[in-house]
Structures are given as structure tokens and as C-alpha cells.
Coordinates of C-alpha atoms in Angstrom, one line a residue:
Chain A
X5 CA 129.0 82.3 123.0
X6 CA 132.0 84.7 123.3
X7 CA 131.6 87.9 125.6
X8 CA 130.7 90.7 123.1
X9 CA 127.6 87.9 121.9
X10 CA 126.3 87.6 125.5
X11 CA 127.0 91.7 125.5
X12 CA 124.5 92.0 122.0
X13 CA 122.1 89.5 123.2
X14 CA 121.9 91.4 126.9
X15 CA 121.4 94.7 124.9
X16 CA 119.0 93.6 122.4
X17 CA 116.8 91.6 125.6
X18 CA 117.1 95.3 127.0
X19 CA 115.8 97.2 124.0
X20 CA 113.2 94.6 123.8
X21 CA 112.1 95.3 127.2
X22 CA 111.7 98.9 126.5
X23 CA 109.6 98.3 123.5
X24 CA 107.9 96.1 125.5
X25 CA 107.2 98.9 128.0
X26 CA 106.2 101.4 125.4
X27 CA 103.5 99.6 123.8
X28 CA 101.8 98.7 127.2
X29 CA 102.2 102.3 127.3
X30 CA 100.5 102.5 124.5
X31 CA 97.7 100.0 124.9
X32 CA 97.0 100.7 127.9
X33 CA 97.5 104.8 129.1
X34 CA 94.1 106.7 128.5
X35 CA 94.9 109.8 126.4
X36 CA 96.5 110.8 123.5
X37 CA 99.3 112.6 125.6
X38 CA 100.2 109.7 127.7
X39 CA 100.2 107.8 125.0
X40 CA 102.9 109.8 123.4
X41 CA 104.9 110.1 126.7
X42 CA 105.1 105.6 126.6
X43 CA 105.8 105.5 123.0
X44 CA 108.8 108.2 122.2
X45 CA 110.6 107.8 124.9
X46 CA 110.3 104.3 125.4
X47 CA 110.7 103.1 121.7
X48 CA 113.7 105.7 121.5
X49 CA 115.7 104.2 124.2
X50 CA 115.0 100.5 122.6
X51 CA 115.8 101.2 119.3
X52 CA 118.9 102.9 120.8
X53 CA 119.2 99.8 122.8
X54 CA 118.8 97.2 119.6
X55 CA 121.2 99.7 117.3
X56 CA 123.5 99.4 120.3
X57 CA 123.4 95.2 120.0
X58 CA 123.6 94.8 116.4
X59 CA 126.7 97.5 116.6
X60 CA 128.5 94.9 118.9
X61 CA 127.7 91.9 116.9
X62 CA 128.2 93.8 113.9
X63 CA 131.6 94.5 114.5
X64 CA 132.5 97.6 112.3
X65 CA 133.1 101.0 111.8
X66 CA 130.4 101.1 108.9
X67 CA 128.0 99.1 110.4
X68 CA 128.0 101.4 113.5
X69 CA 127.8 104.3 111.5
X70 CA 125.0 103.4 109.5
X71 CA 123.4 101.9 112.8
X72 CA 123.8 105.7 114.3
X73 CA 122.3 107.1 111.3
X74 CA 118.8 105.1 112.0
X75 CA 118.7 105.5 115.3
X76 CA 119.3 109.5 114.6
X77 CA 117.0 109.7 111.8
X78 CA 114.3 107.8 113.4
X79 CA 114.7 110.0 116.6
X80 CA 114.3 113.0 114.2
X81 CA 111.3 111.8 112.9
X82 CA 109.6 110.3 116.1
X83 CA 110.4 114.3 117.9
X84 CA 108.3 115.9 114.8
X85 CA 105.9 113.3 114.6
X86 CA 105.2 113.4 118.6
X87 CA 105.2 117.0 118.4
X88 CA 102.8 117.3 115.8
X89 CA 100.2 114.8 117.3
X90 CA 101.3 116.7 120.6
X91 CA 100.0 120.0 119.3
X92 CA 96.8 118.3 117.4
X93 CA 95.8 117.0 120.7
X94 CA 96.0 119.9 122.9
X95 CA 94.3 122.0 119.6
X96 CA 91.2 119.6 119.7
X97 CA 91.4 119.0 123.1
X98 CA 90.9 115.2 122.4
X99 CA 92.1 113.3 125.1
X100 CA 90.5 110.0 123.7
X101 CA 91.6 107.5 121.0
X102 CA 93.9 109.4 118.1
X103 CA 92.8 106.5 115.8
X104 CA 89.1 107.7 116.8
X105 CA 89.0 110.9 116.1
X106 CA 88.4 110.3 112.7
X107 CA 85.6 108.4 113.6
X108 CA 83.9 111.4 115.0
X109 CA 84.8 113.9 112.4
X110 CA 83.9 111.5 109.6
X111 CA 80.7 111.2 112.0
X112 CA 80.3 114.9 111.9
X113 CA 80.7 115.4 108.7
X114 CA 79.3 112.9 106.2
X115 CA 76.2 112.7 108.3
X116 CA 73.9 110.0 109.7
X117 CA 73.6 106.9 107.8
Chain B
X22 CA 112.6 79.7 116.2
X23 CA 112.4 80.4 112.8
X24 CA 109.1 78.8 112.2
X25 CA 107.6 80.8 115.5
X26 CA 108.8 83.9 113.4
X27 CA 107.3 83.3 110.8
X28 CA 104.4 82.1 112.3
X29 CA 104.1 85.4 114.5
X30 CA 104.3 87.5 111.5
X31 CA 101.4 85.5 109.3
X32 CA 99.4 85.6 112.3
X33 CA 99.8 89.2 112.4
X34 CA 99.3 89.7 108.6
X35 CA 95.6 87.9 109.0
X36 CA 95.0 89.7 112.3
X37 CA 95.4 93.7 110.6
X38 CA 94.1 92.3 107.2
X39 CA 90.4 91.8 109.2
X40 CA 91.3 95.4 111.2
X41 CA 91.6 97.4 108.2
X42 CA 88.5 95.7 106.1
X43 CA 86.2 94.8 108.9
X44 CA 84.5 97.2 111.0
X45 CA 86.1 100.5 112.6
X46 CA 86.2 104.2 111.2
X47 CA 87.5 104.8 107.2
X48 CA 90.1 106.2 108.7
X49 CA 91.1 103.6 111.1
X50 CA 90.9 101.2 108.6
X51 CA 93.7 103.3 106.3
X52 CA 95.8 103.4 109.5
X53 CA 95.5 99.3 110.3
X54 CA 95.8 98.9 106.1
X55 CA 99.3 100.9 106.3
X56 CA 100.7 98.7 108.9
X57 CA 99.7 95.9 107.3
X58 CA 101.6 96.9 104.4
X59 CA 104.7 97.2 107.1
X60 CA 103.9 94.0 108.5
X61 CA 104.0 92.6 104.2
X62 CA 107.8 94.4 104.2
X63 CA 109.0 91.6 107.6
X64 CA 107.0 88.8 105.4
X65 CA 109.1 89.7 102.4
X66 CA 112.5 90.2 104.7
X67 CA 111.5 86.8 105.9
X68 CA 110.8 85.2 102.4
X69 CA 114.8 86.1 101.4
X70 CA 113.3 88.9 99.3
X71 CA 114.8 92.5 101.1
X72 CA 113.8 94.1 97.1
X73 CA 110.1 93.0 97.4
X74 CA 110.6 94.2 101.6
X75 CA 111.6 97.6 100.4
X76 CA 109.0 98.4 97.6
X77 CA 106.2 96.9 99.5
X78 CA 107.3 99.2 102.4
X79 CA 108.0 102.8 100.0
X80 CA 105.3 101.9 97.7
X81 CA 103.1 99.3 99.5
X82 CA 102.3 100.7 102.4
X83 CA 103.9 104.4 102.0
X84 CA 103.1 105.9 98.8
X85 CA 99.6 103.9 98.9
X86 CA 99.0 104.6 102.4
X87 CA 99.4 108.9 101.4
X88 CA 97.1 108.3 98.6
X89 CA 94.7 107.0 100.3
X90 CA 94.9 109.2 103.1
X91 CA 94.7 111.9 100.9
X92 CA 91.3 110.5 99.2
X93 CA 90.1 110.3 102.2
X94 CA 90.7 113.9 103.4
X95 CA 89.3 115.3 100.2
X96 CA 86.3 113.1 100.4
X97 CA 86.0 114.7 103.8
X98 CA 86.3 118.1 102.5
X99 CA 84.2 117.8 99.7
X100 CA 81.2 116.7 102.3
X101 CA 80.6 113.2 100.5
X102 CA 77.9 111.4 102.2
X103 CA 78.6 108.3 103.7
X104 CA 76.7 105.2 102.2
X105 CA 74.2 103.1 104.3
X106 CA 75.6 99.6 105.2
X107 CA 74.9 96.5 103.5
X108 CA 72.0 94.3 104.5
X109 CA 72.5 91.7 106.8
X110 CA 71.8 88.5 104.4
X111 CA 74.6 90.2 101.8
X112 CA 76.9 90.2 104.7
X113 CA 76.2 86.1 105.8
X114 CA 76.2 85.3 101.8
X115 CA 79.8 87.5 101.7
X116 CA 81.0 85.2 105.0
X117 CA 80.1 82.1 102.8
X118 CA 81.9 83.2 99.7
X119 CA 85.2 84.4 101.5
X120 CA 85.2 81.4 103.3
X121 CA 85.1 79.3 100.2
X122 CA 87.7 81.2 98.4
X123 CA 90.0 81.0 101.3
X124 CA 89.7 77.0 101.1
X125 CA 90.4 77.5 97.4
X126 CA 93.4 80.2 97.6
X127 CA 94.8 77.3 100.3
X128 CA 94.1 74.6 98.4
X129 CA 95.4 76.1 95.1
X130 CA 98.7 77.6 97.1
X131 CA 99.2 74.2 98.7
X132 CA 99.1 72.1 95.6
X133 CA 101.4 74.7 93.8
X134 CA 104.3 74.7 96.6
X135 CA 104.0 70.4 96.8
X136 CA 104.1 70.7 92.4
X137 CA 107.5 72.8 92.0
X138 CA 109.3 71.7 94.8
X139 CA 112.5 73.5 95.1
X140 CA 114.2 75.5 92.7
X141 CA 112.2 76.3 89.6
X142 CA 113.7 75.7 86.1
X143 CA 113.2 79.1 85.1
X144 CA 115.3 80.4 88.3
X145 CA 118.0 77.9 87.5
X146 CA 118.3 79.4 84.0
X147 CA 118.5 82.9 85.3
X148 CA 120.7 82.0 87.7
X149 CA 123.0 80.9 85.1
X150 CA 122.9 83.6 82.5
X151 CA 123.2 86.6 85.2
X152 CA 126.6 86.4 85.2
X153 CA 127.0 87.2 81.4
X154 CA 124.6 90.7 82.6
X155 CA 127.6 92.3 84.8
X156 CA 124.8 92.8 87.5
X157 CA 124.5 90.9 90.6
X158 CA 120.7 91.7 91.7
X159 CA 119.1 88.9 89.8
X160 CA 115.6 91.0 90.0
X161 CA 117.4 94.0 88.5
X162 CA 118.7 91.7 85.4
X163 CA 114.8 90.2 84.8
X164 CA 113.7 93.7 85.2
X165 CA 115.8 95.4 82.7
X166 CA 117.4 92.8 80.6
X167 CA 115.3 89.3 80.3
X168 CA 112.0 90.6 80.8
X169 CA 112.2 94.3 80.2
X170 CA 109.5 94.5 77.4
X171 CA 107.1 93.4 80.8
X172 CA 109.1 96.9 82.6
X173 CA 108.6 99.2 79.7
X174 CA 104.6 98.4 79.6
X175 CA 104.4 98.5 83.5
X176 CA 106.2 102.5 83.0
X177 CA 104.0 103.1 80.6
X178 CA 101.0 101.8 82.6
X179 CA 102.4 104.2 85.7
X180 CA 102.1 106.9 83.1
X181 CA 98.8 105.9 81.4
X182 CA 97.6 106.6 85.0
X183 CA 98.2 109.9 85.7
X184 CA 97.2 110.8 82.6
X185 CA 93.6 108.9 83.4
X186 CA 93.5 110.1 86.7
X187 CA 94.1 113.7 84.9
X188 CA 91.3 113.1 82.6
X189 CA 88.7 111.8 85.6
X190 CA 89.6 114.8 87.6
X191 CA 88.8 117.6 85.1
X192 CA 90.2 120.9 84.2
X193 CA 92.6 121.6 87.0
X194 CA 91.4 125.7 87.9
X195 CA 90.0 124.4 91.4
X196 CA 93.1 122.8 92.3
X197 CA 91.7 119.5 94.5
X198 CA 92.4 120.6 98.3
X199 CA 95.2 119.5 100.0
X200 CA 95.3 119.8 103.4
X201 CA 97.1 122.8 105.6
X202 CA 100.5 122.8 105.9
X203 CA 101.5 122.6 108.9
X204 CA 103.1 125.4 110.6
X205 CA 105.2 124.4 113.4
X206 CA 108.8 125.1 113.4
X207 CA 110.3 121.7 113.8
X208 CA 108.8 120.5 110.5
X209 CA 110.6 122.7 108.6
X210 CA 113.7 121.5 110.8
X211 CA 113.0 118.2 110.0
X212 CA 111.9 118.7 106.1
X213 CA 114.7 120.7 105.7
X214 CA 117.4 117.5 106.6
X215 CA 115.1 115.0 105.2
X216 CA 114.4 116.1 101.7
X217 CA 118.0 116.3 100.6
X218 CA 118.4 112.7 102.3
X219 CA 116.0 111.2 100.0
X220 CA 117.6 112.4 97.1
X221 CA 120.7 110.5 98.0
X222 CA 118.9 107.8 99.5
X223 CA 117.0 107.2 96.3
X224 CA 120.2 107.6 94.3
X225 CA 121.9 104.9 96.2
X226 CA 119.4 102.6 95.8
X227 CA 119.5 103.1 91.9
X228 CA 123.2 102.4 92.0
X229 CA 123.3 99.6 95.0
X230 CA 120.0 97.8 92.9
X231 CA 122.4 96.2 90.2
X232 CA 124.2 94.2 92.8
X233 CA 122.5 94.2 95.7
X234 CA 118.7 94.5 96.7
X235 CA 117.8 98.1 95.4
X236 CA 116.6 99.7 92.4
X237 CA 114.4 102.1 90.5
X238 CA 111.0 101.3 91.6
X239 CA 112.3 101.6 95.2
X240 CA 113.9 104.5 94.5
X241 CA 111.4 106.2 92.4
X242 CA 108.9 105.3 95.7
X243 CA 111.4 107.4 97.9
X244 CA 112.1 110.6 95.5
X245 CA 108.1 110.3 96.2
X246 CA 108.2 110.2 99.2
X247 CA 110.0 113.3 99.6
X248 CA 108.0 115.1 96.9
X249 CA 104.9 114.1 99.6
X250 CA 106.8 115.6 102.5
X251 CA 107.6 119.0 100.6
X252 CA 104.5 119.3 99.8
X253 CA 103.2 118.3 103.5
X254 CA 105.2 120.8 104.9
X255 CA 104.0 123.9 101.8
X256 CA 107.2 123.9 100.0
X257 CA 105.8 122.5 97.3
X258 CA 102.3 123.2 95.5
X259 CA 99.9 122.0 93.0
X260 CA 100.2 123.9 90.1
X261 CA 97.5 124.3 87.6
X262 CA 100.0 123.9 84.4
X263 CA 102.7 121.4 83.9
X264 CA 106.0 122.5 83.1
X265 CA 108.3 121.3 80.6
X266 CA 110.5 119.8 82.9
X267 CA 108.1 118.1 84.4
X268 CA 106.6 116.9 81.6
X269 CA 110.0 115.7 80.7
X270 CA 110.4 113.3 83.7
X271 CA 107.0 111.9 83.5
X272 CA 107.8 110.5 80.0
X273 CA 111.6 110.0 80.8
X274 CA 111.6 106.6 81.7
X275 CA 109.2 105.4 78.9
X276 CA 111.6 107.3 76.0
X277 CA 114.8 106.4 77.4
X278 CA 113.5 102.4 77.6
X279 CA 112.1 102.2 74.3
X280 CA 114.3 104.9 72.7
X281 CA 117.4 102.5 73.3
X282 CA 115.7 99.6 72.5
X283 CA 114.7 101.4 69.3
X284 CA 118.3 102.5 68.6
X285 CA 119.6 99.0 69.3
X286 CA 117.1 97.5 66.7
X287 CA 118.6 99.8 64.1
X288 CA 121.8 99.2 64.6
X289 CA 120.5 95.3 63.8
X290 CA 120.0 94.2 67.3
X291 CA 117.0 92.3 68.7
X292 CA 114.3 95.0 70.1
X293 CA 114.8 96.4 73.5
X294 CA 118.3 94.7 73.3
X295 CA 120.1 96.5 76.7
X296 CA 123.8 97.4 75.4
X297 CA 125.8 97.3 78.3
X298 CA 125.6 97.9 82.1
X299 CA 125.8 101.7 81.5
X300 CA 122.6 101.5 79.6
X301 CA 121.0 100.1 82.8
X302 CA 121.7 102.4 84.6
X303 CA 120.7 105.0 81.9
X304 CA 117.5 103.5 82.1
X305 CA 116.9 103.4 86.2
X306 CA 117.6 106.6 86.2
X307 CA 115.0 107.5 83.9
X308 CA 112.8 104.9 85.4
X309 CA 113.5 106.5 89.0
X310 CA 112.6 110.1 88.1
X311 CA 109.4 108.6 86.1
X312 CA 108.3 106.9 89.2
X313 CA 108.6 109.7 91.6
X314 CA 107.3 112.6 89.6
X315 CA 103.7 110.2 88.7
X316 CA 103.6 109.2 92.0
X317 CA 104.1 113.2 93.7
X318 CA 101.2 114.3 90.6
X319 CA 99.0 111.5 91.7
X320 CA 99.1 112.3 95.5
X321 CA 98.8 116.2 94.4
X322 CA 95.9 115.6 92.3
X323 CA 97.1 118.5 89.9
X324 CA 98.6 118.5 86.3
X325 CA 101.9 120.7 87.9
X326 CA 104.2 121.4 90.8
X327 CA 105.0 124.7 91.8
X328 CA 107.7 125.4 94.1
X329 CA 106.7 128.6 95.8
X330 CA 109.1 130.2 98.2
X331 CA 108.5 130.1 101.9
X332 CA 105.5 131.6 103.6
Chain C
X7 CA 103.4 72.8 109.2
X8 CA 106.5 73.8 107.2
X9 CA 106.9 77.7 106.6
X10 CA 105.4 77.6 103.0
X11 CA 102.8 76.3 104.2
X12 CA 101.9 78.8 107.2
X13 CA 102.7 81.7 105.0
X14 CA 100.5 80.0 102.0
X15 CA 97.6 79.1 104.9
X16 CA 98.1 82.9 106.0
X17 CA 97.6 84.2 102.4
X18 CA 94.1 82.2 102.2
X19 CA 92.7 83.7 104.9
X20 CA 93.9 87.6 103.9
X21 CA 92.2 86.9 100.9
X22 CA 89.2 85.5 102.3
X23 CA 89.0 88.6 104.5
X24 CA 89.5 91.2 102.0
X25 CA 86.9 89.3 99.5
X26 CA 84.6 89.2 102.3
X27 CA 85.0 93.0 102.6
X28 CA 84.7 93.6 99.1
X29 CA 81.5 92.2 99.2
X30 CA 80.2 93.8 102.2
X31 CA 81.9 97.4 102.5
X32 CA 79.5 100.1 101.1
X33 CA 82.5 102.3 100.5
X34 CA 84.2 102.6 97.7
X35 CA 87.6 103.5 99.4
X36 CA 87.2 100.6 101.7
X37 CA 86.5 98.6 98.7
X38 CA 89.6 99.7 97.0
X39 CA 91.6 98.7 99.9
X40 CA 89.8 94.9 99.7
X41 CA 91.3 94.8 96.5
X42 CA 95.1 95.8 97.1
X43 CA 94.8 93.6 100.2
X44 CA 93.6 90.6 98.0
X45 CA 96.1 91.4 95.7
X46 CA 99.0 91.2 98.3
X47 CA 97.8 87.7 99.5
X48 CA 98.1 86.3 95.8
X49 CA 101.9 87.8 95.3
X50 CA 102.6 86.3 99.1
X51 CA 101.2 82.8 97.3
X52 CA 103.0 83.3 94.0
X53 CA 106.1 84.1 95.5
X54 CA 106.2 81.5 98.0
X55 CA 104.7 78.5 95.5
X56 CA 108.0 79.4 93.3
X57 CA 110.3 78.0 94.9
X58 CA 113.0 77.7 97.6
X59 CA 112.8 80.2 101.0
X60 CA 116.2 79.6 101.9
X61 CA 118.1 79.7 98.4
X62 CA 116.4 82.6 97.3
X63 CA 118.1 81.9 94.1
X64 CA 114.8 82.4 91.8
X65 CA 114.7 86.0 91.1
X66 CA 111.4 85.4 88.4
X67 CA 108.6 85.2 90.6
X68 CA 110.1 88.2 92.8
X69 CA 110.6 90.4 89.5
X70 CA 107.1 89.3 88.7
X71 CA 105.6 90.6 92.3
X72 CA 107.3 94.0 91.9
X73 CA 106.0 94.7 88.8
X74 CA 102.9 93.7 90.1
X75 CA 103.7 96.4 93.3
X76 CA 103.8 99.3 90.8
X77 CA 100.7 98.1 88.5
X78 CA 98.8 97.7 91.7
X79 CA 99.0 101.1 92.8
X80 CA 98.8 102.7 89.4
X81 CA 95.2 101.3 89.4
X82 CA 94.8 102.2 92.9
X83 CA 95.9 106.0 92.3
X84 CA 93.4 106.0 88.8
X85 CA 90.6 104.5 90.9
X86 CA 91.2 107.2 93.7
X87 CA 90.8 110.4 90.9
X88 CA 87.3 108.3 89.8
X89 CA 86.5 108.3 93.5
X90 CA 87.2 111.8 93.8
X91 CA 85.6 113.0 91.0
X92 CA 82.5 110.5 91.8
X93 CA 82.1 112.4 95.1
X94 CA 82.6 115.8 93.4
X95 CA 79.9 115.1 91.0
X96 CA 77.4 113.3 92.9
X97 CA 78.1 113.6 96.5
X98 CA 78.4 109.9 96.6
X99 CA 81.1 107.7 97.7
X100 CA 79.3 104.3 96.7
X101 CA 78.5 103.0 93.3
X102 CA 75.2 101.7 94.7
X103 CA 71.7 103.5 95.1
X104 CA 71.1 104.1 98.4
X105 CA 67.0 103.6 98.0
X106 CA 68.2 100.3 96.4
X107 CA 70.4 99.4 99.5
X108 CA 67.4 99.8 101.8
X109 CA 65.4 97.1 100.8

């Protein structure tokens, strides 16, 4: 393997790692804002991370370009999507399981069985 | 390596297949279904198919995962009551009978991969007369050219149902409800870059699909996708009347295919006959606005769009 | 186990699960998602029976499955408006009686 590979393949070990990290986070951190806290900023510095790897082995202009383009888009998205689970969070006050709160409401509002 | 990928992945697929079906909220279940759709898109990248990886992604998991989530939101609002499980000797005789057709799906798949072997014939011919085509995707040439009656009926079954679903939800005066936009200033930030970026997204896809993987079902699924976020974010609203140009793209892709195929019979051609590579593209293009204006009137449950100004 | 194989064996079993589902879920929308999962198990099975993984050279079967992609949630979007309209008319979102379930 020539330098820049081992360079990729450190990279890409990093980003995993940070992934890795995030969805511990994720698993494992009790409310909906921790949660958020492991997963965006984790995931955003491994995807960086990976994007950064396959730029090296890549080997282009183009290819970094379009590699900067996903990691920028998917940053975009993963700032309004934290910030609107964010604000849904602190609205209900549901420090529990996002994927359970519709559980409750359903719950709630379709009524006992 | 490979194998443990692969492996990883079908272990995975299994794994949020009984998450989504079995057991859990209605709403969990949508959430596990959607990834599972993701997870279908790295199967598909895996099986050398990145066409089948991208429309199982936009339309798979994407567009289906929004309709769904939408059904479910209106059941919600509409105060449907939830039904009483199933007894408990339905679900041991259901255990048995999945069981049995697993064995049978295996046994059936097994047989089927150990019978063709590699290379069918049918892909061997294909693969020879794609060149004549002047395309390079060889899905895009079976789509359009070899097999394109098959296209034209599956457009005209995409339009067949809206126009059912229109029919099963009534006369449109109480729009269905859609739930509030949201209001918080980076989603109009965020709208605002990525609604334009689908439009060009979904055109490149039109134009990369006769060469590489790409074409108008995946790009149909993305001008959709955008349609979705617009209307997410209360640019865009259901609209109790549908306007002519609207009307015009949901037929688009059904005229255009069968109106050249028409004009190519009379000018003593076989039926359907695709003239060149511009006619292709004439006909993705159609297709692609087709797609993504069913697809936005499905999610929005209305006959029209109305594009009101901000709030 | 070759990788046909573990994606066919892997296809079996989502289709056993969704099937299973089908049978048991009282809910229609649940019910609808049995059936798009089931149907995602038998392209993963056509596709793979066709032919070679690493040629990739047989563009039929693959055509086939993204036809099937589109029909598959045309019906799924037409069964959603009955759905909805079900629930709007009756309040219901299950096809059976519940007085009939309880027994």
C-alpha cells in the first residue's frame, strides 16, 4: 500500500470510530437531547472523516468536489433536522424515547383497546 | 470480506423486517419500515444494481415512508380507533404459515439461482443489441426501448392511482389535514437551498440515466421529494381544484409515450417504435414530471397544488 | 454459503416475517406495510435468481424490479386514500368486526 492508501484507510478507521461513538451515543444516552448531542456531532465529524478518505483515494478535483457537496448537504440537513427534534423535545417536554412518543400519543388518542 | 458484507447487511434486512411488522407502536414500526427500505438501497448497491439502490431509496423507502407517515398522522387526526389484537391461536397458526412459506420462498429461490446459473440468455441478448440503442444504461434501454409497452402501462397505472385514490377520498371541500408547517427559521433556510437542488438533481439523473445508473423514475421520486418538502415547510398547499398545468404533467408522461408510438405507427413503424435517442429523452422527461406531480397529489391527498405566498 | 444464497436465505425469512404479520396485525396500515415488505423480498429473490452478481450484465430482471418499485407504491398510495376514507367513514382502521375479533 502506497502512503496516500494507508492515509484513506487511517481516515476512513477514524470516521468509523466516530460513528462508532455516535451510535453508542445514541443507544445508550437517556433523553432525546443527549441523544441528539451523540448523533450530530459525532456522525458529522465521521462523515467528514470518511468524505475526507474517499477524497484521498479518489484522487481528483471532481471527486472532492462532489465529496464536499455531501458532506455539506448532509450537515445542512442533519442542523435542521436536529434543530427541529431539538425544539419538539423541549415543546413536549419528552425526555424519553423519540421513537415512543408516538406510542403514547397514539395511546392517547385512539383509546384503549 | 465481501461475503461478511453482505452477510451483515441480510442480517440486518431480517432483523428491521421483524422491527417494523412485529410488535412496537404504528409509528415505530413506519420508522424501522423506512430504514429498512435504506438498508434494501446497500442490498441493491451490493447486488451491482446502483438504479434499483437509488429508486428503492427515493421511492422505496422515501416517497413510501412520507405516505405512510402521512396516513398515519391523518388517521391520528381523524380519531380512528385502534383495533383489538388478534387472538392468540391466529397468531401460533400465522407463526406456522410464515414459517412454511419461508422454507418455500428458500427452497423456490435456491432451486432458481442453482437452474440459470450465470448469465441468463435474455441478458446476453440485451447485452448485445444495446449498442444499436445509443444508450449505455442497459435498464434505461429495456425501459424505453425493448420493453416499453411494460413502461407505458406501469405510467398509466401511476396515474390510474391518483385518480382512484381521488375517487376513494371524495369531493375535495374538506381538504384532508396535513400537518402544521413548521415554523422555525432554519427550515425555510434549508428549504429555500434544497428545493432548487432537487430540480437539478432530478434533471441530472434524467440525463445521466441513458448511460449511467439514473433515470426517470428516480428522478420523478426526487422532483417528489421536493414537492413533499415545500409542502412540509407551507410553501406549497393542497388546493381544492386542479389546474391546467397540473393536469397537464399528470398525463404528460402517458401522451408523450403513447403519442410517439402512435405517430411512429403512422408513419409505418411498429407500435411504440422509439425514433432516436432524442425521443428518449422526450419521453423521461415526460415520465419524470408524471412521476413527481402523482406522487406530490398522492402525499397531499387533494386534487390541486396551490402555491400561496409566504406566511 | 455463497452470497446468492445468503441474500436468497435472507429474502425467505423477510417474507416469512411480513406474511406472518399480515396474518396477525389488526391494522390495516401495518398490514399494508406486510405487503410492500413481502413484496421487496420476492424482487431481492428475482433479482438475485437471474443471474451473475459480479457481471451485472443482465439488465432484464433489474428493469423488471423497478417497474415493480413504482407499481408497488402506486397500490400502496391507492390503498392509503381507502384507508383514509375507511377511517373517515367508519372510524375504523381494520376491515374486521371487532365483536367478531373477541371471541
Amino acid at each position: 500500500m502506497s502512503v496516500l492508501e494507508w492515509l484513506a484507510a487511517a481516515l476512513l478507521a477514524a470516521g468509523a470510530f466516530f460513528f462508532l461513538a455516535g451510535t453508542v451515543g445514541l443507544l445508550r444516552f437517556p433523553d432525546a437531547l443527549a441523544r441528539l448531542h451523540a448523533l450530530t456531532k459525532a456522525d458529522n465529524v465521521g462523515l467528514l472523516l470518511i468524505c475526507s478518505g474517499l477524497a484521498v483515494l479518489g484522487g481528483s478535483v471532481r471527486v472532492t468536489g462532489l465529496l464536499l457537496l455531501v458532506w455539506l448537504l448532509a450537515m445542512l440537513a442533519s442542523t435542521v433536522s436536529a434543530h427541529l427534534i431539538a425544539g419538539r423535545a423541549l415543546a413536549d417536554d419528552d425526555t424519553g424515547d423519540p421513537l415512543d412518543e408516538g406510542a403514547d400519543e397514539r395511546a392517547r388518542s385512539e383509546g384503549g383497546t | 470480506m465481501n461475503l461478511l458484507i453482505d452477510v451483515l447487511i441480510a442480517i440486518g434486512l431480517v432483523v428491521l423486517a421483524w422491527q417494523a411488522l412485529v410488535g412496537g407502536s404504528l409509528f415505530r414500526g413506519i420508522v424501522m419500515f423506512i430504514v429498512f427500505g435504506l438498508t434494501m438501497a446497500l442490498a441493491w448497491a451490493r447486488l451491482g444494481s446502483p438504479d434499483l439502490a437509488m429508486a428503492e431509496a427515493a421511492i422505496g423507502a422515501g416517497v413510501t415512508g412520507a405516505l405512510l407517515m402521512i396516513a398515519y398522522w391523518r388517521l391520528r387526526a381523524l380519531g380512528a380507533s385502534r383495533p383489538t389484537p388478534r387472538s392468540r391461536l391466529r397468531a401460533r397458526l400465522a407463526l406456522g404459515v410464515g414459517v412454511l412459506s419461508s422454507v418455500l420462498v428458500a427452497m423456490i429461490g435456491l432451486a432458481a439461482v442453482e437452474a440459470i446459473g450465470p448469465g441468463g440468455e435474455a441478458g446476453q441478448a440485451l447485452a448485445a443489441a444495446l449498442p444499436a440503442t445509443g444508450l449505455g444504461n442497459p435498464i434505461t434501454g429495456v425501459l424505453v426501448i425493448f420493453r416499453n409497452l411494460d413502461t407505458l402501462l406501469e405510467v398509466a397505472v401511476l396515474l390510474a392511482a391518483y385518480v382512484a385514490s381521488r375517487a376513494a377520498l371524495g369531493d375535495d371541500k374538506a381538504a384532508l389535514p396535513l400537518p402544521p408547517a413548521q415554523d422555525a427559521p432554519l427550515v425555510g433556510a434549508l428549504v429555500a437551498v434544497l428545493a432548487p437542488l432537487t430540480v437539478l438533481v432530478a434533471i441530472y439523473l434524467l440525463k445521466a440515466g441513458s448511460q449511467l445508473p439514473g433515470g426517470a423514475f428516480q428522478a420523478g421520486a426526487v422532483l417528489a421529494a421536493g414537492g413533499v418538502l415545500l409542502m412540509l415547510a407551507g410553501r406549497l398547499h393542497p388546493a381544492p381544484l386542479c389546474g391546467l398545468g397540473l393536469r397537464i404533467a399528470l398525463v404528460a408522461g402517458t401522451v408523450v409515450f403513447s403519442g410517439v408510438g402512435i405517430i411512429m405507427l403512422a408513419l409505418g413503424q411498429p407500435l411504440l417504435a422509439v425514433p432516436g435517442t432524442w425521443a428518449v429523452y422526450l419521453i423521461e422527461t415526460a415520465m419524470m414530471v408524471s412521476i413527481g406531480a402523482t406522487l406530490v397529489l398522492l402525499f397531499a391527498g387533494s386534487a390541486g397544488l396551490s402555491g400561496k405566498a409566504l406566511r | 454459503m455463497s452470497h446468492a444464497e445468503v441474500w436468497v436465505v435472507a429474502a425467505a425469512a423477510v417474507f416469512g416475517i411480513g406474511l406472518y404479520s399480515l396474518l396477525i396485525a389488526a391494522h390495516l396500515l401495518r398490514q399494508l406495510i406486510a405487503i410492500k415488505v413481502m413484496g421487496s423480498a420476492i424482487f431481492l429473490v428475482l433479482v438475485v435468481a437471474a443471474g451473475p452478481i459480479d457481471g451485472a450484465l443482465d439488465g432484464l430482471p433489474k428493469a423488471l424490479v423497478l417497474t415493480g418499485i413504482v407499481i408497488a407504491i402506486s397500490a400502496i398510495a391507492f390503498a392509503l386514500a381507502l384507508l383514509v376514507r375507511l377511517a373517515e367513514v367508519t372510524g375504523s382502521t381494520s376491515l374486521e368486526d371487532d365483536a367478531d375479533d373477541d371471541r
